[in-house]
Coordinates of C-alpha atoms in Angstrom, one line a residue:
X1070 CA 127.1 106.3 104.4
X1071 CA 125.7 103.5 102.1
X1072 CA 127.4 104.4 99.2
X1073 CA 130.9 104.4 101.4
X1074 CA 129.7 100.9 102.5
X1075 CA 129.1 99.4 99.1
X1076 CA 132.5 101.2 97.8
X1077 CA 134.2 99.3 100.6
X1078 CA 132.1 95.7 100.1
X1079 CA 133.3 95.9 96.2
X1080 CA 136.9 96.4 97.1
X1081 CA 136.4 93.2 99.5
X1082 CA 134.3 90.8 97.4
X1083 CA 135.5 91.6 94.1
X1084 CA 137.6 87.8 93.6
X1085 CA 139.4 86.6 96.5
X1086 CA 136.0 86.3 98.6
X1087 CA 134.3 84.2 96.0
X1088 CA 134.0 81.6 98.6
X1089 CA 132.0 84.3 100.8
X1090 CA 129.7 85.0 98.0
X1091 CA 128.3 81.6 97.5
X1092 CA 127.8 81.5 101.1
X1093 CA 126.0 85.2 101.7
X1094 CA 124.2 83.7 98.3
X1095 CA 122.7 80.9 99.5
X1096 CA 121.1 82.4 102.6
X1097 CA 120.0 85.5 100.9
X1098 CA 116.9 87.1 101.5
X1099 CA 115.4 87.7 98.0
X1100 CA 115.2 83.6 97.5
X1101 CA 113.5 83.5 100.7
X1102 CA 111.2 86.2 99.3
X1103 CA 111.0 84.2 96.2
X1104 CA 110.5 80.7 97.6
X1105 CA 107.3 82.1 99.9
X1106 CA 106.3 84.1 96.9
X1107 CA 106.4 80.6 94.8
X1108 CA 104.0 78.7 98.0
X1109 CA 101.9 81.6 97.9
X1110 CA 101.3 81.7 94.1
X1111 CA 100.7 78.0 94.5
X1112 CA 97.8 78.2 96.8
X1113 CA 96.0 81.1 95.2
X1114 CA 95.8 78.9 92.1
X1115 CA 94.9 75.9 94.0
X1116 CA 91.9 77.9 95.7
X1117 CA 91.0 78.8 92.4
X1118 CA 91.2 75.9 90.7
X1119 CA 89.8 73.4 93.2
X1120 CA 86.2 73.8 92.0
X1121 CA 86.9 72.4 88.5
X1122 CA 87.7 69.1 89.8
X1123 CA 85.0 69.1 92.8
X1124 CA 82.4 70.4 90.5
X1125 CA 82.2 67.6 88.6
X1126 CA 81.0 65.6 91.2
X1127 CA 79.1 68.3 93.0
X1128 CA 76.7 68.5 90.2
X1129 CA 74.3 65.6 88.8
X1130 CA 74.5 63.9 85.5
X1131 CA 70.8 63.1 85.4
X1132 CA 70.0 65.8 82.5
X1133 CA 72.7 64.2 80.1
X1134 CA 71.3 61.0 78.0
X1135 CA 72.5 61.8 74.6
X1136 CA 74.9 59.5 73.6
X1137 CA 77.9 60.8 71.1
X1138 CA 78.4 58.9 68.6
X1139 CA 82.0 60.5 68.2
X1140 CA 82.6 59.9 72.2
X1141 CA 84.9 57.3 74.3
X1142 CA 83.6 54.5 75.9
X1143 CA 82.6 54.7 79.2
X1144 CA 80.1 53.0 82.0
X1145 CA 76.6 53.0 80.5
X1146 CA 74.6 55.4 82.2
X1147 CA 70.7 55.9 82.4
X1148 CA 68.5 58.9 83.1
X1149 CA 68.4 57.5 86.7
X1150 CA 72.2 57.1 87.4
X1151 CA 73.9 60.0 88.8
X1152 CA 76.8 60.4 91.6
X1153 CA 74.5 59.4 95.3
X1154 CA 76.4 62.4 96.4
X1155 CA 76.0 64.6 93.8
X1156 CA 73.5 67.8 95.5
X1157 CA 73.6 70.5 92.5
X1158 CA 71.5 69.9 88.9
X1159 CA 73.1 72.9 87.6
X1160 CA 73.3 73.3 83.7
X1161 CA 76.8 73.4 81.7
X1162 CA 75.9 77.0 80.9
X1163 CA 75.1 77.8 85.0
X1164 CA 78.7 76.3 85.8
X1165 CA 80.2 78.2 83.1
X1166 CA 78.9 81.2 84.9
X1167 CA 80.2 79.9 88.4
X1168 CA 83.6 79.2 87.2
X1169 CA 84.3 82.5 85.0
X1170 CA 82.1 84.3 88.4
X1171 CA 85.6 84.4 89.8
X1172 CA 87.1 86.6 87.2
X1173 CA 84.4 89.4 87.5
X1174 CA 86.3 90.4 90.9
X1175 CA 89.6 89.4 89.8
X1176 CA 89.5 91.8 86.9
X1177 CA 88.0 94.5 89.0
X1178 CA 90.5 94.4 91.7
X1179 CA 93.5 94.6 89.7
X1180 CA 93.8 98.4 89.6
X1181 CA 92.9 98.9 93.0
X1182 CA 95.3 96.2 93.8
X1183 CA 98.4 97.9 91.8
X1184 CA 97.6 101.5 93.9
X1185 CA 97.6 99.6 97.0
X1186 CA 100.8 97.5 96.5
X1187 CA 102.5 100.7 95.3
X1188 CA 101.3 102.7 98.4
X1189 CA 101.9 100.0 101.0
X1190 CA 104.3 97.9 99.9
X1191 CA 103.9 94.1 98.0
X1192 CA 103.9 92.0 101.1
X1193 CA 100.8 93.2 102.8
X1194 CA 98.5 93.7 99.7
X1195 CA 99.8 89.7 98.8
X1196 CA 99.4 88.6 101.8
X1197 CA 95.9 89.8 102.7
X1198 CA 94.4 89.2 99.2
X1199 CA 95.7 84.8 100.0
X1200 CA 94.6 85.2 103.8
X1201 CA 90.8 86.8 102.2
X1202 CA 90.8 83.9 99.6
X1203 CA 91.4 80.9 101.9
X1204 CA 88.7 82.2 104.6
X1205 CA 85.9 82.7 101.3
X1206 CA 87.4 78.7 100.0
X1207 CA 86.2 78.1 103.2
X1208 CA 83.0 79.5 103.2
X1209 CA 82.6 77.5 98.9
X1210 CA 80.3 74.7 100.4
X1211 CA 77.8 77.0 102.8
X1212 CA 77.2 79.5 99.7
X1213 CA 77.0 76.5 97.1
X1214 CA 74.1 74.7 99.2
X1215 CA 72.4 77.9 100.0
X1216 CA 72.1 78.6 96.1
X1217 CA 74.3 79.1 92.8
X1218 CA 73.8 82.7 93.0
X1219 CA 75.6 82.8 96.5
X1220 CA 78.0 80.7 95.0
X1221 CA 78.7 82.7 92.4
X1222 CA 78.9 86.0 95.2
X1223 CA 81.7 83.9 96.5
X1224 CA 83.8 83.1 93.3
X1225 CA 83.1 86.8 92.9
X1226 CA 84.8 87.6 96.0
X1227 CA 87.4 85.4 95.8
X1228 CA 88.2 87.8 93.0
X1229 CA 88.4 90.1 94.1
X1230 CA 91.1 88.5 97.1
X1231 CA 93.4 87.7 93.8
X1232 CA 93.0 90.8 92.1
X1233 CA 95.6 92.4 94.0
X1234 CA 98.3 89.3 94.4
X1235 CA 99.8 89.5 91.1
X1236 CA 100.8 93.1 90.7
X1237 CA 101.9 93.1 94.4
X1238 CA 104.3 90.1 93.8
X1239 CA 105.7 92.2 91.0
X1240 CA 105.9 94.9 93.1
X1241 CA 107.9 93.1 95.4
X1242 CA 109.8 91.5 93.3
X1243 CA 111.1 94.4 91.6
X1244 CA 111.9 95.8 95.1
X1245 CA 114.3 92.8 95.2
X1246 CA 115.2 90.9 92.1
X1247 CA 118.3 92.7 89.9
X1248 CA 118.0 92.0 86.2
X1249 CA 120.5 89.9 85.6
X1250 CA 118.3 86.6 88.1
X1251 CA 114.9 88.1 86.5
X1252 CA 114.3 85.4 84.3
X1253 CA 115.1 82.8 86.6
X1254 CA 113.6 84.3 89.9
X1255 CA 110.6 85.8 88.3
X1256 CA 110.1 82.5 86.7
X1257 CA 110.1 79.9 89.3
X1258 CA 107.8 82.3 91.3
X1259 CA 105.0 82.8 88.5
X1260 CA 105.4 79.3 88.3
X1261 CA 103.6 78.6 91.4
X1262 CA 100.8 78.6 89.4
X1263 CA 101.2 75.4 87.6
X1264 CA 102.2 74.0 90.9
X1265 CA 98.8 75.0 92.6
X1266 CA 96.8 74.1 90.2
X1267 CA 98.8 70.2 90.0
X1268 CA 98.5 70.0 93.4
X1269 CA 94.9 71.4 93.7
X1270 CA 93.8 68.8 90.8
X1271 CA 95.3 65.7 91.7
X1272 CA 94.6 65.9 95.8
X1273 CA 90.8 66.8 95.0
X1274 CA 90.5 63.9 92.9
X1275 CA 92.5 61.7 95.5
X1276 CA 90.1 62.9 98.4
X1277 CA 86.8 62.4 96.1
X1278 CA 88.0 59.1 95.4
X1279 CA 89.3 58.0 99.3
X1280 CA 85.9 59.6 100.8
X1281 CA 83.7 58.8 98.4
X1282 CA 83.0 61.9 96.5
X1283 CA 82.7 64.1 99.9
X1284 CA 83.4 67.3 97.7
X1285 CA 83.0 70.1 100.9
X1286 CA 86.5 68.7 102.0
X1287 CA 88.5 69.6 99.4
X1288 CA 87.6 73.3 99.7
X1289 CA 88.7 72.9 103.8
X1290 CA 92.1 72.0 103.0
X1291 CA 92.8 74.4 100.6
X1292 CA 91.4 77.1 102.3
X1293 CA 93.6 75.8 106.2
X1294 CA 96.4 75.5 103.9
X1295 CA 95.7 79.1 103.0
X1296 CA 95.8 80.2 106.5
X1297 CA 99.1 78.3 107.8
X1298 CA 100.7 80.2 104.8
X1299 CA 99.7 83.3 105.9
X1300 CA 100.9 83.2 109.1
X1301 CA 104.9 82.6 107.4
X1302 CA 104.7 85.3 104.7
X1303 CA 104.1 87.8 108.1
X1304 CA 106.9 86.2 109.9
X1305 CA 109.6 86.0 106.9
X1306 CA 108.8 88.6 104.2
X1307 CA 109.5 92.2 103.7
X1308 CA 108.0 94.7 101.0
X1309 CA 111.8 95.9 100.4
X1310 CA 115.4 95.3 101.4
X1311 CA 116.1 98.2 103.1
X1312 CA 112.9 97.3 105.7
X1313 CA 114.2 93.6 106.3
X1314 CA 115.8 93.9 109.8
X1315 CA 118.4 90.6 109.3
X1316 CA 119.4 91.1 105.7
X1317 CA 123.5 91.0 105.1
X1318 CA 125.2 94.0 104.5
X1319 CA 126.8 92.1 101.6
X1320 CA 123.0 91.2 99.9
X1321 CA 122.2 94.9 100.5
X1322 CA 125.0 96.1 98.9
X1323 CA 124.5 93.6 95.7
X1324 CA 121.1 94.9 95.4
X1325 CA 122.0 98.5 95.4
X1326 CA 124.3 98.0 92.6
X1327 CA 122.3 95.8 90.9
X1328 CA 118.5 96.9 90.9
X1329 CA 118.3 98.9 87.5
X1330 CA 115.5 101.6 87.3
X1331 CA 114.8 101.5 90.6
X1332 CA 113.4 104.4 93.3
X1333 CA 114.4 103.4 96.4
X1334 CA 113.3 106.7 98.1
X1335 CA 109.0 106.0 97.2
X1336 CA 108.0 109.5 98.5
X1337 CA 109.6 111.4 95.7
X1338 CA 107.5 109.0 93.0
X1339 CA 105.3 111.1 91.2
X1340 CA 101.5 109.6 90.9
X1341 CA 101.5 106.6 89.5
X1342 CA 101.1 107.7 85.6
X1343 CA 98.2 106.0 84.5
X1344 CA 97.7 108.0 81.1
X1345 CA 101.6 107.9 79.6
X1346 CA 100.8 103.6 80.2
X1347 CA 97.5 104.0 78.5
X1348 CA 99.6 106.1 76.0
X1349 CA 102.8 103.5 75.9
X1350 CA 102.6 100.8 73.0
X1351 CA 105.0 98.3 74.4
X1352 CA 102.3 98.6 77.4
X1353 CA 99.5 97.9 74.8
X1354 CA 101.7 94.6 73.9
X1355 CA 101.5 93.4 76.9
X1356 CA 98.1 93.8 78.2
X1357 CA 96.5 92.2 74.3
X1358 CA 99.5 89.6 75.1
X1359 CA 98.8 88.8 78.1
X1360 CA 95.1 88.0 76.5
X1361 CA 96.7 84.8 74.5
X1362 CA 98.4 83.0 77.6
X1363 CA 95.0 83.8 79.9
X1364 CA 93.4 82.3 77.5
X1365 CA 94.6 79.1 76.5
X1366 CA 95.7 78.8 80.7
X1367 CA 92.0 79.3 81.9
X1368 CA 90.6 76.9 79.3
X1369 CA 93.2 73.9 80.8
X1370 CA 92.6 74.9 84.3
X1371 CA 88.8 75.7 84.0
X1372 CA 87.3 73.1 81.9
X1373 CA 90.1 70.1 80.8
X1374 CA 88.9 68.3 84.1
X1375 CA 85.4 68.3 82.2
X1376 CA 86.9 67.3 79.4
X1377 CA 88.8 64.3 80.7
X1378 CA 85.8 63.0 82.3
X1379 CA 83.1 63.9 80.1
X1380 CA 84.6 63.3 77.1
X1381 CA 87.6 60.1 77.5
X1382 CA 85.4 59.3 80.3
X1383 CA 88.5 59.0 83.0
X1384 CA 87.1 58.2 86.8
X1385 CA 87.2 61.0 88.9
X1386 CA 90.8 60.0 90.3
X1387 CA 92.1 59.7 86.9
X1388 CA 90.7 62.7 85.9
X1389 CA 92.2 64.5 88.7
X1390 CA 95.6 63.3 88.3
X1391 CA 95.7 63.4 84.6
X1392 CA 94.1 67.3 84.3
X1393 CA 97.0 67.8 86.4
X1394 CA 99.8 66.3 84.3
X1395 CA 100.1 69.1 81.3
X1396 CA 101.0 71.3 84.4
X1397 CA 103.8 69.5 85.8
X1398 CA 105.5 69.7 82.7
X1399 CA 104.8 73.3 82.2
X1400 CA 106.6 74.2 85.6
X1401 CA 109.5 72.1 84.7
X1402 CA 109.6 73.8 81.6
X1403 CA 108.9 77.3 83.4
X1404 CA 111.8 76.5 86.3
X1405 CA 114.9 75.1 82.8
X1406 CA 113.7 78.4 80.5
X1407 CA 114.0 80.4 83.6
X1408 CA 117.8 79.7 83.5
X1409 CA 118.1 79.5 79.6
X1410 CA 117.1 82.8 79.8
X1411 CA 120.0 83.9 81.6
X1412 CA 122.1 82.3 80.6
X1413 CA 121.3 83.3 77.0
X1414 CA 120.9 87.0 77.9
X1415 CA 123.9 87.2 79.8
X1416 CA 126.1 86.0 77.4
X1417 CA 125.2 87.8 74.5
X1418 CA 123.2 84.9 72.6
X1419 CA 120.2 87.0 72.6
X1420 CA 119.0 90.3 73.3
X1421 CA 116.8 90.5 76.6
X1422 CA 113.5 91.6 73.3
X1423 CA 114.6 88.8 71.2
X1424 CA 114.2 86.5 74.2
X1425 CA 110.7 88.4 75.2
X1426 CA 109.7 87.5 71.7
X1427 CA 110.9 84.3 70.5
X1428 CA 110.0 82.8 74.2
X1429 CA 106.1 84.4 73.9
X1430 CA 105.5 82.8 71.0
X1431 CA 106.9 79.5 71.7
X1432 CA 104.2 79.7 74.8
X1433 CA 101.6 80.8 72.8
X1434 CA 102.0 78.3 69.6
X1435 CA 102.5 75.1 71.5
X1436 CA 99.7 75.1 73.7
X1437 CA 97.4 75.6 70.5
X1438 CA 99.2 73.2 68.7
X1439 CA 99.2 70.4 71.4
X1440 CA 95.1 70.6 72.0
X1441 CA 94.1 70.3 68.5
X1442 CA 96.0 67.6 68.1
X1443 CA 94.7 65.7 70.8
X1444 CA 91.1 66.9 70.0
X1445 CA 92.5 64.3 66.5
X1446 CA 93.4 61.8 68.9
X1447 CA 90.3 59.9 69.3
X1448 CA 89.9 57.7 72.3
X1449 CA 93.3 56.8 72.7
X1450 CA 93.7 57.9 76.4
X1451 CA 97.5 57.8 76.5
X1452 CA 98.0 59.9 73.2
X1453 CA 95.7 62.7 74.3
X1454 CA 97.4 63.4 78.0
X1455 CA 100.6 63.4 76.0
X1456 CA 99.6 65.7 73.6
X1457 CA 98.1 67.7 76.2
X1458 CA 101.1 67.4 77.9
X1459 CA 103.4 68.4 75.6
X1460 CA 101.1 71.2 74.2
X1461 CA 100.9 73.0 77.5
X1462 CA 104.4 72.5 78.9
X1463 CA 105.3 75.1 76.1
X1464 CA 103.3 77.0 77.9
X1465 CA 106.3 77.2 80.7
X1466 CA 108.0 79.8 77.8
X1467 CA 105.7 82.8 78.8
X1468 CA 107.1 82.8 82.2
X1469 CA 110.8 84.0 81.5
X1470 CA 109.4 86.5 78.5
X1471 CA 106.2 88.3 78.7
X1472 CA 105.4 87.5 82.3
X1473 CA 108.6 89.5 83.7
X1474 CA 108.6 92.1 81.1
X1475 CA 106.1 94.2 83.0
X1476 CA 109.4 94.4 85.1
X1477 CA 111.5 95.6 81.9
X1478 CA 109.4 98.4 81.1
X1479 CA 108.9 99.7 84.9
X1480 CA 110.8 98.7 87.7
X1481 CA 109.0 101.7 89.6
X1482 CA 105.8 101.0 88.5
X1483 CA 106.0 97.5 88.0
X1484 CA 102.6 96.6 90.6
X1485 CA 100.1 99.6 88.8
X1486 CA 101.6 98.4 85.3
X1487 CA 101.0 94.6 86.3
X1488 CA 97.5 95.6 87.5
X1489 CA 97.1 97.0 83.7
X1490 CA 98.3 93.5 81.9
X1491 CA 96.5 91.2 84.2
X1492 CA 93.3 93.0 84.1
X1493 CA 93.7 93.0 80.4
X1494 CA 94.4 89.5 80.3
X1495 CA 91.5 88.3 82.8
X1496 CA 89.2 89.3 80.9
X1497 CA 89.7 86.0 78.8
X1498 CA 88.7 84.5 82.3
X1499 CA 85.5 85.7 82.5
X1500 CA 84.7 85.2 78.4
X1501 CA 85.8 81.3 78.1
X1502 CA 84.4 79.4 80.4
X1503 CA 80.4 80.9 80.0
X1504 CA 81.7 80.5 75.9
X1505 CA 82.8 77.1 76.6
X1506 CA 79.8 76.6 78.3
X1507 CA 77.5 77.5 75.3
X1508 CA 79.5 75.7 73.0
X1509 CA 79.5 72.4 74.7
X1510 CA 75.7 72.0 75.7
X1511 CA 76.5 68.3 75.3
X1512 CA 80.0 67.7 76.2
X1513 CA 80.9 66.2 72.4
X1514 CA 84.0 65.8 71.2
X1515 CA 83.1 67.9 67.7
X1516 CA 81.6 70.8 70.0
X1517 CA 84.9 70.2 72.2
X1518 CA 87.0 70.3 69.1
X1519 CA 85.4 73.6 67.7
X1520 CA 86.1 75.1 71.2
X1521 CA 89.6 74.4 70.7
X1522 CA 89.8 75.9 67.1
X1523 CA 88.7 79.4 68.7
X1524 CA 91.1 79.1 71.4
X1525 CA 93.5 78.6 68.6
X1526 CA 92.8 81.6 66.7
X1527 CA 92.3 83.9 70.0
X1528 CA 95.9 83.1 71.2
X1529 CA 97.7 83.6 67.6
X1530 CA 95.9 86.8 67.0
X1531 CA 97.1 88.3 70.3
X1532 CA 100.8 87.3 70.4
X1533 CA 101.0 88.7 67.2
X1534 CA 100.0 91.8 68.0
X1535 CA 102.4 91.5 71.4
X1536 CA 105.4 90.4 68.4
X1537 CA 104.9 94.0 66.8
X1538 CA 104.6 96.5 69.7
X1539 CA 107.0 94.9 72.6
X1540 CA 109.8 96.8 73.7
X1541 CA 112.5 95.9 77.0
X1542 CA 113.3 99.4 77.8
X1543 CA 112.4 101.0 80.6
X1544 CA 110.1 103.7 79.7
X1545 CA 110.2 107.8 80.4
X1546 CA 107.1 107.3 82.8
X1547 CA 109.3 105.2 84.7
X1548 CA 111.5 108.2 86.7
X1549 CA 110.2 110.6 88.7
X1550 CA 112.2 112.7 87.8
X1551 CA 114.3 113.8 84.2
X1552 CA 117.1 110.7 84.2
X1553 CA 119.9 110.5 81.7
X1554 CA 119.9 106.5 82.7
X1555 CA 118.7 104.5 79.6
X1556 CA 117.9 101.0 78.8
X1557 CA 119.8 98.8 75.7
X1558 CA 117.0 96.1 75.3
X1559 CA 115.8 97.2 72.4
X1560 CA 119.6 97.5 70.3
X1561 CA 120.1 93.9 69.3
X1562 CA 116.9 93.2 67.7

């Protein structure tokens, strides 16, 4: 019966109904999944991200007096002067442990997280984890007053709430995205990231400025925000097209013919096939990969707040707004390389590898390159946001290329493999910031600049292994059963 139906939808839309197609496009389904996909992204890195801004004035300054002599002028500042609001005399190393605290559950949920969005479908396993991370942002101030060690219990938890939303949005997004809007669709969501954490930074600093450093609130209105989210993605999404009630015969019939690699009938999927991934190279690639963008993206969001203020000794507004900036030109980047992409792979410029590759290591060189220089930049406040600017809005690269090509390699198994690579990656998340923290004991620019050297090294080490073991085919794990279908994305390398 469906096949009959698309047979007779081709012969209808093939030229005359171009008009019809913009139309039916424009009110599809799968943007609606991608635009709620993109908000939800946002505010799991925004609940995640808060506490690097409100930490810095949670937490008092009293046990810093060393002045360094290669530092930025700033207010002078006694043994005595600390924020009047400031409750927490925790040491650089403690908050290192409270803000990599959240990656101990992150990593440990991934794999449960990939099961579960395979078993049940992406839209419940990315709903709950947000709706379990807003009510624990919530919860931030109560656990932080009671003691770190509840605080860190929290982070932990919050976690494990993420864990599971990445490889459930690329579960669902291979339930709905055809190859040839991968780039772009896969891109803008993912990109919620940078927008979450832009947001997350410059509104904490805004509402620490407006009510005098009254940190508890920004974790509120991240975690409400949260909640009214939730409540939408119940309403308006669906794990698959076949379960969305109001989709167009028209959309349905586009996505049949265009979803390459993809089961639609999940009760003939075998288990999902743990060992032939563990066994796969181009699987390998991607997890060590994934390890040079976690990396360089956790140091910015973790600890460049710190740096702004500690170091270039920005107010707590400024530091806010300007920790935010290398972000907003990251998505930007993210959203135009998005449609290069495309574009690029769809007319024959590149090869859908060559792209992976060449777009990877942009992401991965330019961040490096950008936070060493403005490590060089001395005090000059405008050069060092720009450099950090420019360094990390490379960064927007790894969203068309390795962040989709989970999706290349297993449209069936794109959430378990995802759970794989970001688990991988994560770990970088719970190494940095206690690392940062024992390298910066007091917040100099040299220790800051020898922090940035490692990073440096980390990231080209593990895109170069990525460059030698990537592939874009879809793998023989991928089918449930024996398929003669094949993949051409690794001809034109």
């Amino acid at each position: 019966m469906l096949e009959t139906k698309i047979t007779i939808m081709e012969s209808k839309n093939r030229r005359p109904s171009e008009s019809r197609s913009i139309i039916d496009s424009a009110c599809s389904k799968r943007y609606v999944i991608a635009i709620m996909g993109f908000i939800g992204i946002a505010n799991a890195y925004a609940m995640r991200s808060v506490l690097s801004v409100a930490i810095t004035e949670m937490v008092e300054d009293i046990h810093r007096t060393a002045i360094d002599p290669n530092g930025c002028p700033g207010p002078l500042k006694t043994a005595n002067t600390t924020n009047p609001n400031a409750e927490f005399d925790w040491s650089e190393t403690l908050q290192g442990h409270i803000l990599g605290a959240f990656y101990y559950g992150y990593v440990f949920a991934q794999i449960p997280g990939g099961i579960l969005a395979q078993k049940y479908g992406g839209k419940h396993v990315f709903g709950v984890g947000i709706f379990l991370t807003a009510v624990l942002t919530l919860l931030t101030p109560i656990a932080a007053r009671i003691g770190p060690a509840y605080m860190i219990g929290v982070r932990v938890l919050e976690g494990v709430g993420e864990g599971p939303t990445i490889p459930a949005m690329n579960a669902l997004l291979a339930q709905w995205v055809p190859i040839g809007e991968r780039s772009r669709i896969g891109s803008f969501v993912f990109a919620g990231n940078m927008i979450g954490t832009i947001v997350a930074q410059s509104s904490a600093g805004y509402l620490l400025k407006i009510t005098d450093d009254n940190w508890p609130l920004v974790f509120y209105v991240c975690g409400v925000v949260g909640l009214i989210w939730y409540v939408f993605w119940n309403l308006l999404v669906y794990s698959s097209p076949n379960e969305h009630p109001t989709i167009t015969d028209y959309e349905l019939a586009y996505l049949e013919r265009n979803l390459k690699g993809v089961n639609k009938n999940k009760n003939t999927l075998k288990s999902t096939p743990w060992m032939s991934m563990l066994s796969s190279g181009p699987m390998w690639g991607l997890m060590i990969g994934q390890i040079a963008h976690d990396w360089a993206l956790f140091m910015i969001n973790a600890d460049l707040p710190k740096y702004m203020k500690s170091v270039m000794k920005f107010s707590i507004a400024e530091t806010g707004v300007w920790s935010s900036m290398p972000h907003v030109l990251m998505w930007v980047f993210a959203i135009l390389t998005g449609w290069l992409s495309d574009y690029l792979i769809s007319n024959g410029k590149l090869g859908i590898l060559q792209q992976r590759r060449l777009f990877s290591t942009i992401a991965c060189i330019g961040p490096m390159l950008g936070t060493l220089a403005a490590s060089y930049a001395g005090c000059d406040k405008i050069k060092v946001v720009v450099l950090f600017t420019i360094g990390m809005a490379t960064m927007g690269f790894f969203y068309s290329s390795m962040k989709v090509n989970v999706m290349d390699l297993s449209p069936n198994y794109a959430g378990p493999a995802m759970a794989m690579v970001n688990g991988v990656g994560a770990v970088a998340g719970i190494v940095s910031p206690p690392l940062i923290g024992y390298l910066i004991p007091n917040n100099t620019l040299l220790e800051w600049r020898n922090v940035f050297w490692i990073s440096g090294g980390v990231v080209i080490v593990a895109n170069s292994i990525y460059l030698v073991l990537a592939s874009a085919s879809i793998q023989w794990w991928n089918d449930p059963v024996p398929t003669s279908e094949t993949d051409d994305g690794d001809t034109d390398l």
